[in-house]
PDB file of C-alpha atoms in Angstrom:
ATOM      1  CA  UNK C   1      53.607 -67.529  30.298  1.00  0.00           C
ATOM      2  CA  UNK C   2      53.345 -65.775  33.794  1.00  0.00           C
ATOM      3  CA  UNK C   3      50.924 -67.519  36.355  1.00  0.00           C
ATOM      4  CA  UNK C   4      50.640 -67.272  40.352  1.00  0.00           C
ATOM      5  CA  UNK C   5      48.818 -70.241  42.150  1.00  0.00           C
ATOM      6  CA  UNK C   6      47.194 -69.758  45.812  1.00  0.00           C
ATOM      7  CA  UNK C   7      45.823 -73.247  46.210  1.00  0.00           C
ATOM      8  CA  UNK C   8      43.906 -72.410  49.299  1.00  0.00           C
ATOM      9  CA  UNK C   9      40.139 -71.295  48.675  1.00  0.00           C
ATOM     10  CA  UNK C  10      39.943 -70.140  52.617  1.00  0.00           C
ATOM     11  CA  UNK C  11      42.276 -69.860  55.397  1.00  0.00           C
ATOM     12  CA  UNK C  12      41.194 -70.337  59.074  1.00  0.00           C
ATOM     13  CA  UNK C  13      43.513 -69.473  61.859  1.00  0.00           C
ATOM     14  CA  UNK C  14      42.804 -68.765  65.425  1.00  0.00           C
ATOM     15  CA  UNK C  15      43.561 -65.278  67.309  1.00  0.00           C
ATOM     16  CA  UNK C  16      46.909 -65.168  68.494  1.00  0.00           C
ATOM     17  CA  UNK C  17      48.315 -68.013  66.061  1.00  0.00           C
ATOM     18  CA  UNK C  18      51.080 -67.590  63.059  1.00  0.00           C
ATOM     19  CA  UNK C  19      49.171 -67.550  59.996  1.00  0.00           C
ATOM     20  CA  UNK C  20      50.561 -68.512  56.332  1.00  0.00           C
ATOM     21  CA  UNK C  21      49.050 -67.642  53.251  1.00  0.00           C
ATOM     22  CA  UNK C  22      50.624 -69.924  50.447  1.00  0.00           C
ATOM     23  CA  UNK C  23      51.518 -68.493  46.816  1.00  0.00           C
ATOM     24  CA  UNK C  24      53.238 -69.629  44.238  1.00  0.00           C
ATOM     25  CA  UNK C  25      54.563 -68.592  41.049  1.00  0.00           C
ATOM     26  CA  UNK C  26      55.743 -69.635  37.088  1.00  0.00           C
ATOM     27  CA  UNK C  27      57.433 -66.291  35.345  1.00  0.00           C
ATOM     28  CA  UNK C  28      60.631 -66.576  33.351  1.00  0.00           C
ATOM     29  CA  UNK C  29      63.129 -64.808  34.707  1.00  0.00           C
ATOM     30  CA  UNK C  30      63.128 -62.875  37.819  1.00  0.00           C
ATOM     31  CA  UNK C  31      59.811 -62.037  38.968  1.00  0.00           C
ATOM     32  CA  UNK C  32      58.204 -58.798  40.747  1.00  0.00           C
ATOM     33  CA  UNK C  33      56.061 -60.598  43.384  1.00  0.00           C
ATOM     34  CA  UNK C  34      53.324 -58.925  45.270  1.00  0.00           C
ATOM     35  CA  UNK C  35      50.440 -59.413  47.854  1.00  0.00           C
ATOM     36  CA  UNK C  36      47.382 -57.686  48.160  1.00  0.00           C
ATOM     37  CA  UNK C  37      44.761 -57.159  50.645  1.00  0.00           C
ATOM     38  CA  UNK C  38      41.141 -56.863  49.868  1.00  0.00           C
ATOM     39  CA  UNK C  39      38.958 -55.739  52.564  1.00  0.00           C
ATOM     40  CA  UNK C  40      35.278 -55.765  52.616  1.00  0.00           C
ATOM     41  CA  UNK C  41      33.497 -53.495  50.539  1.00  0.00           C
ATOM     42  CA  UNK C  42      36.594 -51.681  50.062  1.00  0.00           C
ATOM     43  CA  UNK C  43      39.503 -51.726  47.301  1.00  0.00           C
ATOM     44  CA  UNK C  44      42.622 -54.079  46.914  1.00  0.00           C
ATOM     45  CA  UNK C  45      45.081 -52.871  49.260  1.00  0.00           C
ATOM     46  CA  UNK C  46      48.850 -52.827  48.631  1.00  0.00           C
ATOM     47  CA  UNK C  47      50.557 -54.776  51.590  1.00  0.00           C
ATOM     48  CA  UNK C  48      54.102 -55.601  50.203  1.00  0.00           C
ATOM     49  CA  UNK C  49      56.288 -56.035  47.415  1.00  0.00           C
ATOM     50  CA  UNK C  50      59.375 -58.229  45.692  1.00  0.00           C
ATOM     51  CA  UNK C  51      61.835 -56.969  43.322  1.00  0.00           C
ATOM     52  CA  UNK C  52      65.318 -57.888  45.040  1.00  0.00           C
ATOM     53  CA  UNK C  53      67.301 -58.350  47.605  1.00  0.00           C
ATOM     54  CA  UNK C  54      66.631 -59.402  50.821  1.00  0.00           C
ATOM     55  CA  UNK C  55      63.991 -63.091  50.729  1.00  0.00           C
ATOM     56  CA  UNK C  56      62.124 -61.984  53.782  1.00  0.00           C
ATOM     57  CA  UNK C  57      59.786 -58.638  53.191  1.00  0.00           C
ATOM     58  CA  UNK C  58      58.070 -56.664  55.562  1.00  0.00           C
ATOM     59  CA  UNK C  59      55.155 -55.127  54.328  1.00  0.00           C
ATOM     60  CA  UNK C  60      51.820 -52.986  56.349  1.00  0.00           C
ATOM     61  CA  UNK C  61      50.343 -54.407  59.250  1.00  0.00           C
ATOM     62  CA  UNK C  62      52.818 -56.767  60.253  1.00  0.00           C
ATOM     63  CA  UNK C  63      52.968 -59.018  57.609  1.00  0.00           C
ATOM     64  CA  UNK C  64      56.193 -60.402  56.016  1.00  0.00           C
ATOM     65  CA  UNK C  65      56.365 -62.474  52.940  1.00  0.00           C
ATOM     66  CA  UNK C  66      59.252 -64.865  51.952  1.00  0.00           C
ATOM     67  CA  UNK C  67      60.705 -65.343  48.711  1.00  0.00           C
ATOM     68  CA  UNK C  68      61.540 -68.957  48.017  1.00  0.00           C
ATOM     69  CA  UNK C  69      63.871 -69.011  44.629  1.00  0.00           C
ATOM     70  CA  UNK C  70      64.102 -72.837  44.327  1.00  0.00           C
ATOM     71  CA  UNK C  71      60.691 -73.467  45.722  1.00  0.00           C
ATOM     72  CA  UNK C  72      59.070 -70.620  43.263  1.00  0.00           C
ATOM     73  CA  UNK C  73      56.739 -69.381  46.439  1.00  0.00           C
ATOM     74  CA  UNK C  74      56.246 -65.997  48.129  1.00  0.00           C
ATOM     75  CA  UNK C  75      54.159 -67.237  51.099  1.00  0.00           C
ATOM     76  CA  UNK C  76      52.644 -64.596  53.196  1.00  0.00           C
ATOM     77  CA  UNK C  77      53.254 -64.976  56.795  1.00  0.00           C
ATOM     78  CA  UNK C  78      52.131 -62.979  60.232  1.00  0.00           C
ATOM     79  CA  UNK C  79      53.688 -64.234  63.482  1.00  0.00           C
ATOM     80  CA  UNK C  80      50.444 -63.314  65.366  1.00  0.00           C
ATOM     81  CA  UNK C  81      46.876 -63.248  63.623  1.00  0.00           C
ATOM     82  CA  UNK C  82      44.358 -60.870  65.041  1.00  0.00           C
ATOM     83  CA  UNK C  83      40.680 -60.812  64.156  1.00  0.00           C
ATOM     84  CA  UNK C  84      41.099 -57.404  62.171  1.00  0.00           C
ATOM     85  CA  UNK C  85      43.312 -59.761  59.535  1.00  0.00           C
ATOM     86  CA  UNK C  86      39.988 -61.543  58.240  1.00  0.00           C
ATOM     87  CA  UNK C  87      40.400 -60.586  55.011  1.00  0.00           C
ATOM     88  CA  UNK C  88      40.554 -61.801  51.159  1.00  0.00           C
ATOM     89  CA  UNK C  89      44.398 -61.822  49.904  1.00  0.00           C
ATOM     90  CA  UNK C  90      45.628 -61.814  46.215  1.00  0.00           C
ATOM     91  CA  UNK C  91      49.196 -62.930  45.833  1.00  0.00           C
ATOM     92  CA  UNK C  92      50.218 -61.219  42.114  1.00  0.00           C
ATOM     93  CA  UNK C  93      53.328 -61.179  40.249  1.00  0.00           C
ATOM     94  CA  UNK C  94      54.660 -59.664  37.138  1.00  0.00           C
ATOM     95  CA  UNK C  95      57.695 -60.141  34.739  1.00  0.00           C
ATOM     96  CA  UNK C  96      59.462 -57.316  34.671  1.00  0.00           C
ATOM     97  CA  UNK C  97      60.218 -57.090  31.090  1.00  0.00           C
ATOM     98  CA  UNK C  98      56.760 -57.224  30.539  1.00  0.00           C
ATOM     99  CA  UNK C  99      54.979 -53.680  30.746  1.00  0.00           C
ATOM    100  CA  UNK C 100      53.274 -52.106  33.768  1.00  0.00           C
ATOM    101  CA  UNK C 101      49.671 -53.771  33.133  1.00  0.00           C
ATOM    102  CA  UNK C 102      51.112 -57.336  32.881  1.00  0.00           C
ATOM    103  CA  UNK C 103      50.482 -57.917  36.728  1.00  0.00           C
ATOM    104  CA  UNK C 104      48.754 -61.580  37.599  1.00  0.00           C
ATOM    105  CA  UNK C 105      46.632 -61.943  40.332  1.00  0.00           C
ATOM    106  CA  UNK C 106      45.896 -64.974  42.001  1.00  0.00           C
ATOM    107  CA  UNK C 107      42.340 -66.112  42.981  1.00  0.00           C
ATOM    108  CA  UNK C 108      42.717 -65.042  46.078  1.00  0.00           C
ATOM    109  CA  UNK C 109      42.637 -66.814  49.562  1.00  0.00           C
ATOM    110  CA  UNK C 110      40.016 -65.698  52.536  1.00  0.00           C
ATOM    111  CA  UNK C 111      41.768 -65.926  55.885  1.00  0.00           C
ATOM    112  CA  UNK C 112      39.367 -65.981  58.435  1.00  0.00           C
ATOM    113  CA  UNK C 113      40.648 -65.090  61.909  1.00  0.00           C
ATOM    114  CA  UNK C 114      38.496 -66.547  64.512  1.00  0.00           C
ATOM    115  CA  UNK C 115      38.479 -64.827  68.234  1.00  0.00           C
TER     116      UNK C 115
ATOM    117  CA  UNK Z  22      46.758 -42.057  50.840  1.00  0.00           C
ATOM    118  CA  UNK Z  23      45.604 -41.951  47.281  1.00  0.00           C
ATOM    119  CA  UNK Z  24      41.788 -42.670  47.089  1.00  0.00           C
ATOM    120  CA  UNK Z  25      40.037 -44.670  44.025  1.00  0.00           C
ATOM    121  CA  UNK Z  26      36.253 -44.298  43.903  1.00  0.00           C
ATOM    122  CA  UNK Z  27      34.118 -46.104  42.220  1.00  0.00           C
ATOM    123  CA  UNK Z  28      30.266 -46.482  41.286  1.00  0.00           C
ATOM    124  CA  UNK Z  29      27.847 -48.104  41.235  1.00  0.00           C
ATOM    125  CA  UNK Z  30      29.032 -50.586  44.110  1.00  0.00           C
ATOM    126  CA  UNK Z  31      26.341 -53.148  42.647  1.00  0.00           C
ATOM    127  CA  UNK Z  32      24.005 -52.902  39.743  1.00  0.00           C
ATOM    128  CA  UNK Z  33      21.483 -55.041  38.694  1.00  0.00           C
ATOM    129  CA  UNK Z  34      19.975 -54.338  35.098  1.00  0.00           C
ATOM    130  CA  UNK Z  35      18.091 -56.327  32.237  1.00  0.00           C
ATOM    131  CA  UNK Z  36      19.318 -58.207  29.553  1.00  0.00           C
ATOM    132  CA  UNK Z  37      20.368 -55.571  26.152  1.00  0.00           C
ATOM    133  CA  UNK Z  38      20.672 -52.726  28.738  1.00  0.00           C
ATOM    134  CA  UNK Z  39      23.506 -50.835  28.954  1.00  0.00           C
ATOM    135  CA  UNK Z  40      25.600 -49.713  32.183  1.00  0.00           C
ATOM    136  CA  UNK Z  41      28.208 -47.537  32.465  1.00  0.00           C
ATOM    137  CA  UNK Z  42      30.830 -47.964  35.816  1.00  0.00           C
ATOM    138  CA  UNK Z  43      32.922 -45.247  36.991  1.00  0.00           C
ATOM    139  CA  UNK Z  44      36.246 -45.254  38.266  1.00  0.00           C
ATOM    140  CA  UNK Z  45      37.438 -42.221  39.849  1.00  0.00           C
ATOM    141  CA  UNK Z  46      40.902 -40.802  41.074  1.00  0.00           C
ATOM    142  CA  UNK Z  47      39.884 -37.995  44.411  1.00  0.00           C
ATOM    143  CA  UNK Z  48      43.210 -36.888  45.107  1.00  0.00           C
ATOM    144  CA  UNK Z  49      45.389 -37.468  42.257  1.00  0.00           C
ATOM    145  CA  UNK Z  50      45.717 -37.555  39.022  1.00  0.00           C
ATOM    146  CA  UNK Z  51      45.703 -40.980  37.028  1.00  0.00           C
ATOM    147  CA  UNK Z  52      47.404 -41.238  33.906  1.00  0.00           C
ATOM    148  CA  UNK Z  53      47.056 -44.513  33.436  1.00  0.00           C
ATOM    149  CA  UNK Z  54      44.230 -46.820  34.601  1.00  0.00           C
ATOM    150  CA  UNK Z  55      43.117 -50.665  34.282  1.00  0.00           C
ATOM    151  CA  UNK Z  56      39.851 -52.452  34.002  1.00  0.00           C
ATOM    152  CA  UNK Z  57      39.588 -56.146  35.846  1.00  0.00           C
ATOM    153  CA  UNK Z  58      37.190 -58.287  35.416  1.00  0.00           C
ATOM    154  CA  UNK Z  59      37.090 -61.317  38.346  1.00  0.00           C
ATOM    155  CA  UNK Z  60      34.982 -64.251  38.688  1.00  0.00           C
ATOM    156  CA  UNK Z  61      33.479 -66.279  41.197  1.00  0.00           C
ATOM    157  CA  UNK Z  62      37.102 -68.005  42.732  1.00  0.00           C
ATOM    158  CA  UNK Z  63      39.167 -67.006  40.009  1.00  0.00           C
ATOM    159  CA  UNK Z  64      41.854 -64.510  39.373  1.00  0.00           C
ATOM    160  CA  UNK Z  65      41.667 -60.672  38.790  1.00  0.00           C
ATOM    161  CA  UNK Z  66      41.578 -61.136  34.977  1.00  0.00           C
ATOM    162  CA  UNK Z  67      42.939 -57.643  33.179  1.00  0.00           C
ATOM    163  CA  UNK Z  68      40.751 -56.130  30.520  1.00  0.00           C
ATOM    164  CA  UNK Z  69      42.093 -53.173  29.165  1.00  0.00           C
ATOM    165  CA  UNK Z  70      44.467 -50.466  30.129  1.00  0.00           C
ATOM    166  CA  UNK Z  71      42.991 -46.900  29.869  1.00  0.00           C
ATOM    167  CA  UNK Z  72      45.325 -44.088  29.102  1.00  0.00           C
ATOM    168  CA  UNK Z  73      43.985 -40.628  29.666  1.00  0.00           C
ATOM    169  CA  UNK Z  74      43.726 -39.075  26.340  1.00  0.00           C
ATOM    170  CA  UNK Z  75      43.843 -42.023  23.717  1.00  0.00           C
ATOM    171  CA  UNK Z  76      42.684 -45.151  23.336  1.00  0.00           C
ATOM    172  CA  UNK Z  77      42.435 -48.310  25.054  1.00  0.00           C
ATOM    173  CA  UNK Z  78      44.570 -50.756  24.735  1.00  0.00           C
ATOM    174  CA  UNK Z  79      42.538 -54.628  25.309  1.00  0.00           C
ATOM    175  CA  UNK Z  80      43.603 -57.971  26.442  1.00  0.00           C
ATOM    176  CA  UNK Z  81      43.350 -60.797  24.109  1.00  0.00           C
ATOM    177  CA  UNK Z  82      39.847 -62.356  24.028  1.00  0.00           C
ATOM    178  CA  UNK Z  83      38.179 -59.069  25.207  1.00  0.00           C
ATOM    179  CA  UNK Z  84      35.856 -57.304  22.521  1.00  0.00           C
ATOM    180  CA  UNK Z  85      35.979 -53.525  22.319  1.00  0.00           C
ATOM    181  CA  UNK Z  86      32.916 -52.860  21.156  1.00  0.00           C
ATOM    182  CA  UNK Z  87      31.245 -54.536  24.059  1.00  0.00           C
ATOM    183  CA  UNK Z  88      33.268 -53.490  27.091  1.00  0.00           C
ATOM    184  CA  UNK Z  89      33.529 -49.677  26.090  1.00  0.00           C
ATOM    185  CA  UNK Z  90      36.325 -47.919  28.007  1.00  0.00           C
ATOM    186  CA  UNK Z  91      36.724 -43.737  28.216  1.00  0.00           C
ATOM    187  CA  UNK Z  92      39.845 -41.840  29.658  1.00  0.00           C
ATOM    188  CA  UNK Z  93      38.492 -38.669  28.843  1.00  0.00           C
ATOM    189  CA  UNK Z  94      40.218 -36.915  32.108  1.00  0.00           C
ATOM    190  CA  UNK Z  95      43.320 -37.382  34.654  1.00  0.00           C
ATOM    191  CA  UNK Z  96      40.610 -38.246  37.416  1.00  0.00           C
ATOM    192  CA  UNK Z  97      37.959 -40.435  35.168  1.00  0.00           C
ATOM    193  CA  UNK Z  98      37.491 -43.582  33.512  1.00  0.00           C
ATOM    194  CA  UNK Z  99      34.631 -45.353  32.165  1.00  0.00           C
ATOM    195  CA  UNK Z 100      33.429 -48.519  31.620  1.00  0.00           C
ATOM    196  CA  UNK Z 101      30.645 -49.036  29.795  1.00  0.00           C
ATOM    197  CA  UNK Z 102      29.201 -52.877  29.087  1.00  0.00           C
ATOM    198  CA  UNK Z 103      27.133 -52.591  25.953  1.00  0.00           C
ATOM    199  CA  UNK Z 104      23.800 -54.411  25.144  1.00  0.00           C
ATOM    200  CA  UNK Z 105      24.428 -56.418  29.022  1.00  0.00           C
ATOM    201  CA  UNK Z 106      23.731 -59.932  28.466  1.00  0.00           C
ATOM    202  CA  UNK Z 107      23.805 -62.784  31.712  1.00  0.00           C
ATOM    203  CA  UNK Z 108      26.838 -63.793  30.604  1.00  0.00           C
ATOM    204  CA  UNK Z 109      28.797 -60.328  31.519  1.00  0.00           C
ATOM    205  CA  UNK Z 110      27.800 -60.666  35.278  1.00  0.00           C
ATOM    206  CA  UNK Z 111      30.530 -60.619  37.094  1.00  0.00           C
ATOM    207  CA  UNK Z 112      32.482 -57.818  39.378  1.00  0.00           C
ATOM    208  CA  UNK Z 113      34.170 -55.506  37.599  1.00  0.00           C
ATOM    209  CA  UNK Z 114      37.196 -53.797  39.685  1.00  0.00           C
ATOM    210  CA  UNK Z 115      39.643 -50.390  38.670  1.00  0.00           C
ATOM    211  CA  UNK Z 116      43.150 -49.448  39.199  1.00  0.00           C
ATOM    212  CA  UNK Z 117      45.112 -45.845  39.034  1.00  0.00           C
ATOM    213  CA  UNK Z 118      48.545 -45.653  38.399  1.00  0.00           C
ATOM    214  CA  UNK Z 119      49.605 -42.127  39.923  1.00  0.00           C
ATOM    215  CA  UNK Z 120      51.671 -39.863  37.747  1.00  0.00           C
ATOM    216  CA  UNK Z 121      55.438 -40.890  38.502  1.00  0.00           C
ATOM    217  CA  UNK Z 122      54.808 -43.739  40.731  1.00  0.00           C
ATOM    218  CA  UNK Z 123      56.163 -46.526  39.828  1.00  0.00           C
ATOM    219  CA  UNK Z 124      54.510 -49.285  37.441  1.00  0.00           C
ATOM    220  CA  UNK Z 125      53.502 -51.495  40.881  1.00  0.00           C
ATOM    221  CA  UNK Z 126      52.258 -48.708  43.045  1.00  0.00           C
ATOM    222  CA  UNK Z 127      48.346 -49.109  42.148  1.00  0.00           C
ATOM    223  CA  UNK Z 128      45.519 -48.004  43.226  1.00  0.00           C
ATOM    224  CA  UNK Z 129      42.609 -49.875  43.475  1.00  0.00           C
ATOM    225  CA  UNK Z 130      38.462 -49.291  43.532  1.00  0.00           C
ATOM    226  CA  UNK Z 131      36.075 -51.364  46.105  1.00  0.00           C
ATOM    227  CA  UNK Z 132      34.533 -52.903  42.734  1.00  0.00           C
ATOM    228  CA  UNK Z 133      31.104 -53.115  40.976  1.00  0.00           C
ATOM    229  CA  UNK Z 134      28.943 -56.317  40.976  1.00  0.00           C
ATOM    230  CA  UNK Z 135      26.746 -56.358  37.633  1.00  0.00           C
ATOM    231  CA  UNK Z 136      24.024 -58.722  37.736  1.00  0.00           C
ATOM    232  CA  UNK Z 137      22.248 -59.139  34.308  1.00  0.00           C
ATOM    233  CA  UNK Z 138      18.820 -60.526  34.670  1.00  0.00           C
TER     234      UNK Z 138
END
């Protein structure tokens, strides 16, 4: 069975500072992996996506995410947090033999970008 | 950029009420749309996939006479939770799949918190 693990409840980072948002995965096969962004009051947002090729994906708002084969993990990175970044982020993968609505979301992580 | 409404943001009703949440597409048509259901620090848990036009399909462990789900246009689902017990709070969140996009291109609503007193 598919699964996706974020094993940080909350993520606090100072302005200015790399962030990392950890994720990782279980999916036979290769996986889709994705990462969205859930601002307040608003709807998950699509930031970026997984399906082959290059490791390191760039994604909306300057985020990049890093696909780790041997490490099963698709941490999502920023070189430079800003305050605007506070946000809650669901790491989600699917198998893609599996049909559209088989994504997984994680539990989500809140990064919380102080000024 | 595609826009998914829906509503109520937050209801509160009694226990054996009914409440009906809406998830709406603005500016494009949905063929396809999903129902989540998320707790308190846990994943987005899928409920059912809503295809405009026929029945849903639900997730194992989800009952189909309690979480009632209408496609009955390209822009409009429904969700309706049946005879609302304290058990069913939770936030309740929608996805739109966009005619020809591709299976991971989704759409998402800002959610409904149900609180059943």
């Amino acid at each position: 069975a598919q699964s996706v693990a974020q094993p940080e409840d909350q993520v606090n980072v100072a302005e200015g500072n790399p962030l990392t948002v950890k994720c990782t995965y279980s999916v036979s096969g290769n996986p889709y992996l994705f990462w969205y962004v859930q601002y307040p009051n608003r709807g998950l947002q699509f930031l970026l996506k997984y399906i082959t090729g290059d490791n390191l994906v760039k994604g909306s708002y300057g985020f990049e995410a890093e696909f780790n084969k041997s490490q099963t993990s698709f941490h999502l990175k920023k070189p430079s947090a800003l305050v605007s970044d506070s946000a809650l982020y669901f790491c989600a993968v699917r198998d893609p033999y599996s049909s559209a609505s088989k994504i997984i979301f994680g539990s989500g992580t809140r990064l919380s970008i102080r000024p | 950029g595609a826009v998914v409404s829906q509503h109520p943001s937050r209801v509160i009703c009694k226990s054996g009420t009914s409440v009906k949440i809406e998830c709406r597409s603005l500016d494009f048509q949905a063929t396809t749309m999903f129902w989540y259901r998320q707790f308190p620090k846990k994943s987005l848990m899928l409920m059912a996939t809503s295809n405009e036009g026929s029945k849903a399909t639900y997730e194992q462990g989800v009952e189909k006479d309690k979480f009632l789900i209408n496609h009955a246009s390209l822009t409009l689902s429904t969700l309706t939770v049946t005879s609302a017990h304290p058990e069913d709070s939770s936030f309740y969140i929608c996805s739109a799949k966009r005619f020809r996009d591709s299976n991971e291109k989704l759409f998402f609503g800002s959610g409904t918190q149900l609180s059943v007193l």
